[in-house]
């Protein structure tokens, strides 16, 4: 994707399998939103080949549109509609929509069915956003920054909801800045840096690609000792032999997704 003389996306190569949950991570300006908008059919790419559910999103028809769902980060339309009223209205645009009362129950919104949308709490509003995204019974769901501004309880409830949807076989692509969220929800994580995919895979895969080292901590002569190693088992084995038994205050900290992500972002920054 090019804007004027600037290449925003440069050779993205990505496949998402049916039933998979993929998290797209990257710093601001990396190209996440542009990537998702191209896949949703809302932005025309400059070049390249894209297929979403077997079709080119540059020329979508109504049948294709009905097979995808979109959960925006914020959506301020129709604040004076009632929850069930707007869902029933939106369901009417799809050939095989979900049953609205059942959907409200599944999302824990049955008590808010008659509530005015603008009076919903933040957590209720986010669940309602998801209801709008899946009321058409999509095969593929795009979710943008799902828990921005959530308190811990609302975030946990939303994560539980996403896991239930994944259990139903729904394919999802979510963008997030919350690394713990990506680690919990996604089957696979894709890191986008400066318009290119820097790495993709599980957390363990990414740690291997980044060659992140494990931190081994122990006590010796009353002082804390620290060593970083690619193979922590070898370090622990050598310490075990050295102490001829248990290792005092042993701790082994494998690299987290945050460690790997920050290392990749730093490596991808212009020098």
mmCIF file of C-alpha atoms in Angstrom:
data_model
loop_
_atom_site.group_PDB
_atom_site.id
_atom_site.type_symbol
_atom_site.label_atom_id
_atom_site.label_comp_id
_atom_site.label_asym_id
_atom_site.label_seq_id
_atom_site.Cartn_x
_atom_site.Cartn_y
_atom_site.Cartn_z
ATOM 1 C CA UNK A 1 0.000 0.000 0.000
ATOM 2 C CA UNK A 2 1.421 3.368 -1.065
ATOM 3 C CA UNK A 3 0.318 6.879 -0.139
ATOM 4 C CA UNK A 4 2.020 9.245 -2.566
ATOM 5 C CA UNK A 5 5.677 8.237 -2.448
ATOM 6 C CA UNK A 6 5.459 6.506 0.935
ATOM 7 C CA UNK A 7 5.092 2.734 1.134
ATOM 8 C CA UNK A 8 2.908 1.982 4.169
ATOM 9 C CA UNK A 9 2.804 -1.782 3.549
ATOM 10 C CA UNK A 10 5.686 -3.558 1.850
ATOM 11 C CA UNK A 11 5.219 -7.154 0.790
ATOM 12 C CA UNK A 12 2.815 -8.462 3.429
ATOM 13 C CA UNK A 13 2.475 -12.256 3.106
ATOM 14 C CA UNK A 14 -0.159 -13.639 5.467
ATOM 15 C CA UNK A 15 -2.514 -16.612 5.582
ATOM 16 C CA UNK A 16 -5.202 -17.070 8.233
ATOM 17 C CA UNK A 17 -6.760 -20.512 8.500
ATOM 18 C CA UNK A 18 -10.445 -21.161 9.081
ATOM 19 C CA UNK A 19 -11.280 -21.298 12.785
ATOM 20 C CA UNK A 20 -8.035 -19.563 13.798
ATOM 21 C CA UNK A 21 -7.720 -16.512 16.062
ATOM 22 C CA UNK A 22 -4.853 -14.275 14.940
ATOM 23 C CA UNK A 23 -3.638 -11.165 16.786
ATOM 24 C CA UNK A 24 -1.985 -8.399 14.771
ATOM 25 C CA UNK A 25 0.506 -6.440 16.887
ATOM 26 C CA UNK A 26 2.663 -3.477 16.031
ATOM 27 C CA UNK A 27 3.609 0.028 17.121
ATOM 28 C CA UNK A 28 1.612 3.038 15.995
ATOM 29 C CA UNK A 29 2.191 3.689 12.310
ATOM 30 C CA UNK A 30 3.222 0.105 11.553
ATOM 31 C CA UNK A 31 0.319 -0.386 9.112
ATOM 32 C CA UNK A 32 -2.108 -2.464 11.203
ATOM 33 C CA UNK A 33 -5.208 -0.401 10.441
ATOM 34 C CA UNK A 34 -4.368 -0.176 6.743
ATOM 35 C CA UNK A 35 -3.897 -3.952 6.585
ATOM 36 C CA UNK A 36 -7.243 -4.641 8.236
ATOM 37 C CA UNK A 37 -9.093 -2.069 6.107
ATOM 38 C CA UNK A 38 -7.767 -3.719 2.945
ATOM 39 C CA UNK A 39 -8.925 -7.133 4.163
ATOM 40 C CA UNK A 40 -12.343 -5.721 5.091
ATOM 41 C CA UNK A 41 -12.747 -4.190 1.642
ATOM 42 C CA UNK A 42 -12.819 -0.610 2.933
ATOM 43 C CA UNK A 43 -9.514 0.462 1.363
ATOM 44 C CA UNK A 44 -8.084 -0.355 -2.066
ATOM 45 C CA UNK A 45 -4.543 -1.709 -2.076
ATOM 46 C CA UNK A 46 -1.948 -0.272 -4.439
ATOM 47 C CA UNK A 47 -0.810 -3.685 -5.667
ATOM 48 C CA UNK A 48 -0.662 -7.353 -4.730
ATOM 49 C CA UNK A 49 -3.113 -10.229 -4.477
ATOM 50 C CA UNK A 50 -5.631 -10.529 -1.644
ATOM 51 C CA UNK A 51 -8.292 -13.175 -1.067
ATOM 52 C CA UNK A 52 -10.703 -13.110 1.855
ATOM 53 C CA UNK A 53 -13.154 -16.016 2.006
ATOM 54 C CA UNK A 54 -12.133 -16.804 -1.557
ATOM 55 C CA UNK A 55 -12.956 -13.369 -3.004
ATOM 56 C CA UNK A 56 -11.077 -10.170 -3.765
ATOM 57 C CA UNK A 57 -12.215 -7.568 -1.200
ATOM 58 C CA UNK A 58 -11.599 -4.845 -3.798
ATOM 59 C CA UNK A 59 -14.805 -5.931 -5.534
ATOM 60 C CA UNK A 60 -17.092 -7.284 -2.819
ATOM 61 C CA UNK A 61 -20.703 -8.233 -3.423
ATOM 62 C CA UNK A 62 -23.508 -8.338 -0.884
ATOM 63 C CA UNK A 63 -23.109 -12.087 -0.395
ATOM 64 C CA UNK A 64 -19.448 -11.638 0.556
ATOM 65 C CA UNK A 65 -20.254 -8.728 2.864
ATOM 66 C CA UNK A 66 -22.766 -10.860 4.742
ATOM 67 C CA UNK A 67 -20.046 -13.402 5.577
ATOM 68 C CA UNK A 68 -17.818 -10.996 7.515
ATOM 69 C CA UNK A 69 -18.343 -9.067 10.746
ATOM 70 C CA UNK A 70 -16.555 -5.979 12.020
ATOM 71 C CA UNK A 71 -16.203 -4.780 15.625
ATOM 72 C CA UNK A 72 -14.900 -1.223 15.554
ATOM 73 C CA UNK A 73 -12.897 0.318 18.384
ATOM 74 C CA UNK A 74 -15.536 3.021 18.785
ATOM 75 C CA UNK A 75 -18.936 3.422 17.172
ATOM 76 C CA UNK A 76 -21.180 6.348 18.031
ATOM 77 C CA UNK A 77 -24.124 5.887 15.657
ATOM 78 C CA UNK A 78 -27.757 5.469 16.732
ATOM 79 C CA UNK A 79 -27.279 6.325 20.439
ATOM 80 C CA UNK A 80 -31.045 6.710 21.013
ATOM 81 C CA UNK A 81 -32.023 3.300 19.688
ATOM 82 C CA UNK A 82 -32.809 0.496 22.091
ATOM 83 C CA UNK A 83 -30.367 -2.415 22.168
ATOM 84 C CA UNK A 84 -32.690 -5.143 20.850
ATOM 85 C CA UNK A 85 -34.350 -2.741 18.423
ATOM 86 C CA UNK A 86 -31.102 -1.896 16.622
ATOM 87 C CA UNK A 87 -29.957 -5.533 16.588
ATOM 88 C CA UNK A 88 -33.252 -6.631 15.028
ATOM 89 C CA UNK A 89 -32.908 -3.839 12.460
ATOM 90 C CA UNK A 90 -29.328 -4.862 11.567
ATOM 91 C CA UNK A 91 -30.254 -8.560 11.472
ATOM 92 C CA UNK A 92 -32.729 -7.777 8.713
ATOM 93 C CA UNK A 93 -29.890 -7.013 6.303
ATOM 94 C CA UNK A 94 -28.448 -10.554 6.481
ATOM 95 C CA UNK A 95 -29.694 -13.770 4.838
ATOM 96 C CA UNK A 96 -29.028 -16.008 7.871
ATOM 97 C CA UNK A 97 -28.786 -13.832 11.004
ATOM 98 C CA UNK A 98 -28.493 -15.012 14.576
ATOM 99 C CA UNK A 99 -31.606 -15.015 16.724
ATOM 100 C CA UNK A 100 -31.470 -11.690 18.587
ATOM 101 C CA UNK A 101 -32.939 -12.833 21.969
ATOM 102 C CA UNK A 102 -30.552 -15.796 22.004
ATOM 103 C CA UNK A 103 -27.631 -13.557 21.059
ATOM 104 C CA UNK A 104 -28.438 -11.118 23.870
ATOM 105 C CA UNK A 105 -28.532 -13.988 26.341
ATOM 106 C CA UNK A 106 -25.216 -15.393 25.104
ATOM 107 C CA UNK A 107 -23.557 -11.988 25.520
ATOM 108 C CA UNK A 108 -25.121 -11.282 28.907
ATOM 109 C CA UNK A 109 -27.228 -8.409 27.583
ATOM 110 C CA UNK A 110 -30.729 -9.824 28.007
ATOM 111 C CA UNK A 111 -31.485 -7.356 30.822
ATOM 112 C CA UNK A 112 -30.365 -4.463 28.597
ATOM 113 C CA UNK A 113 -32.616 -5.417 25.655
ATOM 114 C CA UNK A 114 -34.833 -2.371 26.164
ATOM 115 C CA UNK A 115 -32.041 -0.035 27.280
ATOM 116 C CA UNK A 116 -31.100 3.061 25.276
ATOM 117 C CA UNK A 117 -27.672 2.475 23.725
ATOM 118 C CA UNK A 118 -26.121 5.704 25.000
ATOM 119 C CA UNK A 119 -26.901 4.663 28.592
ATOM 120 C CA UNK A 120 -24.917 1.418 28.435
ATOM 121 C CA UNK A 121 -21.793 1.095 30.568
ATOM 122 C CA UNK A 122 -18.411 0.693 28.883
ATOM 123 C CA UNK A 123 -18.384 -3.085 29.271
ATOM 124 C CA UNK A 124 -22.016 -3.404 28.164
ATOM 125 C CA UNK A 125 -21.322 -1.204 25.149
ATOM 126 C CA UNK A 126 -18.372 -3.346 24.104
ATOM 127 C CA UNK A 127 -20.481 -6.508 24.333
ATOM 128 C CA UNK A 128 -23.120 -4.720 22.281
ATOM 129 C CA UNK A 129 -20.461 -3.832 19.689
ATOM 130 C CA UNK A 130 -19.638 -7.534 19.458
ATOM 131 C CA UNK A 131 -23.347 -8.332 19.100
ATOM 132 C CA UNK A 132 -23.519 -5.934 16.136
ATOM 133 C CA UNK A 133 -20.458 -7.616 14.642
ATOM 134 C CA UNK A 134 -21.823 -11.157 14.862
ATOM 135 C CA UNK A 135 -25.603 -10.665 14.502
ATOM 136 C CA UNK A 136 -25.226 -11.496 10.801
ATOM 137 C CA UNK A 137 -23.714 -14.882 11.734
ATOM 138 C CA UNK A 138 -20.360 -14.196 10.008
ATOM 139 C CA UNK A 139 -17.665 -16.699 9.156
ATOM 140 C CA UNK A 140 -14.907 -14.149 9.789
ATOM 141 C CA UNK A 141 -14.791 -11.413 12.446
ATOM 142 C CA UNK A 142 -12.458 -8.404 12.512
ATOM 143 C CA UNK A 143 -12.001 -6.900 16.003
ATOM 144 C CA UNK A 144 -10.143 -3.595 16.449
ATOM 145 C CA UNK A 145 -8.565 -2.865 19.862
ATOM 146 C CA UNK A 146 -11.238 -4.859 21.730
ATOM 147 C CA UNK A 147 -10.637 -3.754 25.328
ATOM 148 C CA UNK A 148 -9.352 -0.191 25.106
ATOM 149 C CA UNK A 149 -10.479 1.663 28.234
ATOM 150 C CA UNK A 150 -11.792 -1.443 29.999
ATOM 151 C CA UNK A 151 -11.438 -2.021 33.720
ATOM 152 C CA UNK A 152 -9.943 -5.422 34.737
ATOM 153 C CA UNK A 153 -13.315 -7.107 35.281
ATOM 154 C CA UNK A 154 -14.740 -5.918 31.966
ATOM 155 C CA UNK A 155 -11.555 -7.033 30.212
ATOM 156 C CA UNK A 156 -11.753 -10.506 31.746
ATOM 157 C CA UNK A 157 -15.421 -10.841 30.778
ATOM 158 C CA UNK A 158 -14.638 -9.817 27.219
ATOM 159 C CA UNK A 159 -11.803 -12.332 27.007
ATOM 160 C CA UNK A 160 -14.190 -15.057 28.172
ATOM 161 C CA UNK A 161 -16.611 -13.995 25.439
ATOM 162 C CA UNK A 162 -13.957 -14.174 22.712
ATOM 163 C CA UNK A 163 -12.931 -17.632 23.890
ATOM 164 C CA UNK A 164 -16.549 -18.805 23.656
ATOM 165 C CA UNK A 165 -16.774 -17.459 20.106
ATOM 166 C CA UNK A 166 -13.537 -19.238 19.236
ATOM 167 C CA UNK A 167 -15.044 -22.421 20.635
ATOM 168 C CA UNK A 168 -17.909 -21.970 18.170
ATOM 169 C CA UNK A 169 -15.392 -22.056 15.305
ATOM 170 C CA UNK A 170 -15.490 -18.362 14.392
ATOM 171 C CA UNK A 171 -12.371 -17.113 12.597
ATOM 172 C CA UNK A 172 -11.037 -13.862 14.066
ATOM 173 C CA UNK A 173 -8.405 -11.263 13.294
ATOM 174 C CA UNK A 174 -7.901 -8.829 16.157
ATOM 175 C CA UNK A 175 -5.610 -5.847 16.501
ATOM 176 C CA UNK A 176 -4.447 -4.921 19.970
ATOM 177 C CA UNK A 177 -1.769 -3.073 21.921
ATOM 178 C CA UNK A 178 -2.395 -5.340 24.920
ATOM 179 C CA UNK A 179 0.304 -8.011 24.774
ATOM 180 C CA UNK A 180 -1.225 -10.120 27.550
ATOM 181 C CA UNK A 181 -4.512 -10.054 25.644
ATOM 182 C CA UNK A 182 -2.842 -11.299 22.475
ATOM 183 C CA UNK A 183 -1.006 -14.013 24.391
ATOM 184 C CA UNK A 184 -4.227 -15.232 26.006
ATOM 185 C CA UNK A 185 -6.628 -15.056 23.070
ATOM 186 C CA UNK A 186 -4.654 -15.753 19.914
ATOM 187 C CA UNK A 187 -3.662 -19.057 18.359
ATOM 188 C CA UNK A 188 -1.038 -17.147 16.420
ATOM 189 C CA UNK A 189 0.515 -13.686 16.741
ATOM 190 C CA UNK A 190 1.700 -11.562 13.817
ATOM 191 C CA UNK A 191 4.056 -8.654 14.520
ATOM 192 C CA UNK A 192 3.950 -5.847 11.967
ATOM 193 C CA UNK A 193 6.795 -3.329 12.028
ATOM 194 C CA UNK A 194 7.375 -0.548 9.493
ATOM 195 C CA UNK A 195 4.954 -2.021 6.961
ATOM 196 C CA UNK A 196 6.386 -5.536 7.022
ATOM 197 C CA UNK A 197 5.751 -8.712 9.001
ATOM 198 C CA UNK A 198 8.709 -8.985 11.348
ATOM 199 C CA UNK A 199 7.644 -12.345 12.794
ATOM 200 C CA UNK A 200 4.660 -14.613 13.337
ATOM 201 C CA UNK A 201 3.841 -17.683 15.391
ATOM 202 C CA UNK A 202 3.074 -18.693 18.961
ATOM 203 C CA UNK A 203 4.828 -16.930 21.834
ATOM 204 C CA UNK A 204 7.409 -19.721 21.923
ATOM 205 C CA UNK A 205 7.922 -19.430 18.148
ATOM 206 C CA UNK A 206 8.443 -15.672 18.423
ATOM 207 C CA UNK A 207 10.934 -16.053 21.252
ATOM 208 C CA UNK A 208 12.909 -18.461 19.096
ATOM 209 C CA UNK A 209 12.802 -16.126 16.084
ATOM 210 C CA UNK A 210 13.918 -13.194 18.229
ATOM 211 C CA UNK A 211 16.554 -15.396 19.854
ATOM 212 C CA UNK A 212 15.347 -14.116 23.209
ATOM 213 C CA UNK A 213 17.244 -15.481 26.180
ATOM 214 C CA UNK A 214 15.905 -16.929 29.421
ATOM 215 C CA UNK A 215 16.857 -15.269 32.717
ATOM 216 C CA UNK A 216 18.221 -17.620 35.411
ATOM 217 C CA UNK A 217 18.517 -16.263 38.961
ATOM 218 C CA UNK A 218 20.026 -17.920 42.041
ATOM 219 C CA UNK A 219 21.753 -17.021 45.309
ATOM 220 C CA UNK A 220 25.434 -17.621 45.964
ATOM 221 C CA UNK A 221 27.547 -16.412 48.910
ATOM 222 C CA UNK A 222 24.649 -14.257 50.055
ATOM 223 C CA UNK A 223 24.339 -12.402 46.746
ATOM 224 C CA UNK A 224 21.865 -12.694 43.880
ATOM 225 C CA UNK A 225 23.373 -14.046 40.681
ATOM 226 C CA UNK A 226 21.872 -13.596 37.216
ATOM 227 C CA UNK A 227 22.679 -15.317 33.940
ATOM 228 C CA UNK A 228 20.969 -15.123 30.550
ATOM 229 C CA UNK A 229 20.995 -18.216 28.383
ATOM 230 C CA UNK A 230 19.475 -19.668 25.256
ATOM 231 C CA UNK A 231 19.389 -23.083 26.963
ATOM 232 C CA UNK A 232 18.432 -22.541 30.633
ATOM 233 C CA UNK A 233 18.345 -26.285 31.311
ATOM 234 C CA UNK A 234 22.106 -26.459 30.715
ATOM 235 C CA UNK A 235 22.705 -23.572 33.146
ATOM 236 C CA UNK A 236 20.511 -25.188 35.798
ATOM 237 C CA UNK A 237 22.251 -28.538 35.304
ATOM 238 C CA UNK A 238 25.693 -26.956 35.762
ATOM 239 C CA UNK A 239 24.473 -25.137 38.891
ATOM 240 C CA UNK A 240 23.009 -28.364 40.255
ATOM 241 C CA UNK A 241 26.384 -30.054 39.880
ATOM 242 C CA UNK A 242 28.153 -27.056 41.393
ATOM 243 C CA UNK A 243 25.942 -27.032 44.498
ATOM 244 C CA UNK A 244 25.705 -30.831 44.545
ATOM 245 C CA UNK A 245 21.968 -30.553 45.181
ATOM 246 C CA UNK A 246 19.226 -27.929 45.364
ATOM 247 C CA UNK A 247 20.103 -24.499 43.945
ATOM 248 C CA UNK A 248 19.463 -21.671 46.462
ATOM 249 C CA UNK A 249 16.601 -19.317 45.489
ATOM 250 C CA UNK A 250 16.481 -20.629 41.927
ATOM 251 C CA UNK A 251 14.253 -18.726 39.508
ATOM 252 C CA UNK A 252 13.904 -19.297 35.768
ATOM 253 C CA UNK A 253 12.139 -16.542 33.794
ATOM 254 C CA UNK A 254 11.448 -17.419 30.192
ATOM 255 C CA UNK A 255 10.950 -14.451 27.827
ATOM 256 C CA UNK A 256 7.390 -13.131 27.752
ATOM 257 C CA UNK A 257 5.609 -11.893 24.657
ATOM 258 C CA UNK A 258 6.324 -8.366 25.893
ATOM 259 C CA UNK A 259 10.065 -9.098 26.038
ATOM 260 C CA UNK A 260 10.042 -10.526 22.514
ATOM 261 C CA UNK A 261 7.828 -7.779 21.098
ATOM 262 C CA UNK A 262 9.903 -4.920 22.518
ATOM 263 C CA UNK A 263 13.095 -6.551 21.305
ATOM 264 C CA UNK A 264 11.684 -6.819 17.781
ATOM 265 C CA UNK A 265 10.351 -3.259 17.798
ATOM 266 C CA UNK A 266 13.746 -1.916 18.881
ATOM 267 C CA UNK A 267 15.481 -3.966 16.204
ATOM 268 C CA UNK A 268 13.056 -2.638 13.571
ATOM 269 C CA UNK A 269 13.439 1.040 14.446
ATOM 270 C CA UNK A 270 15.393 3.197 11.959
ATOM 271 C CA UNK A 271 18.965 3.692 13.091
#
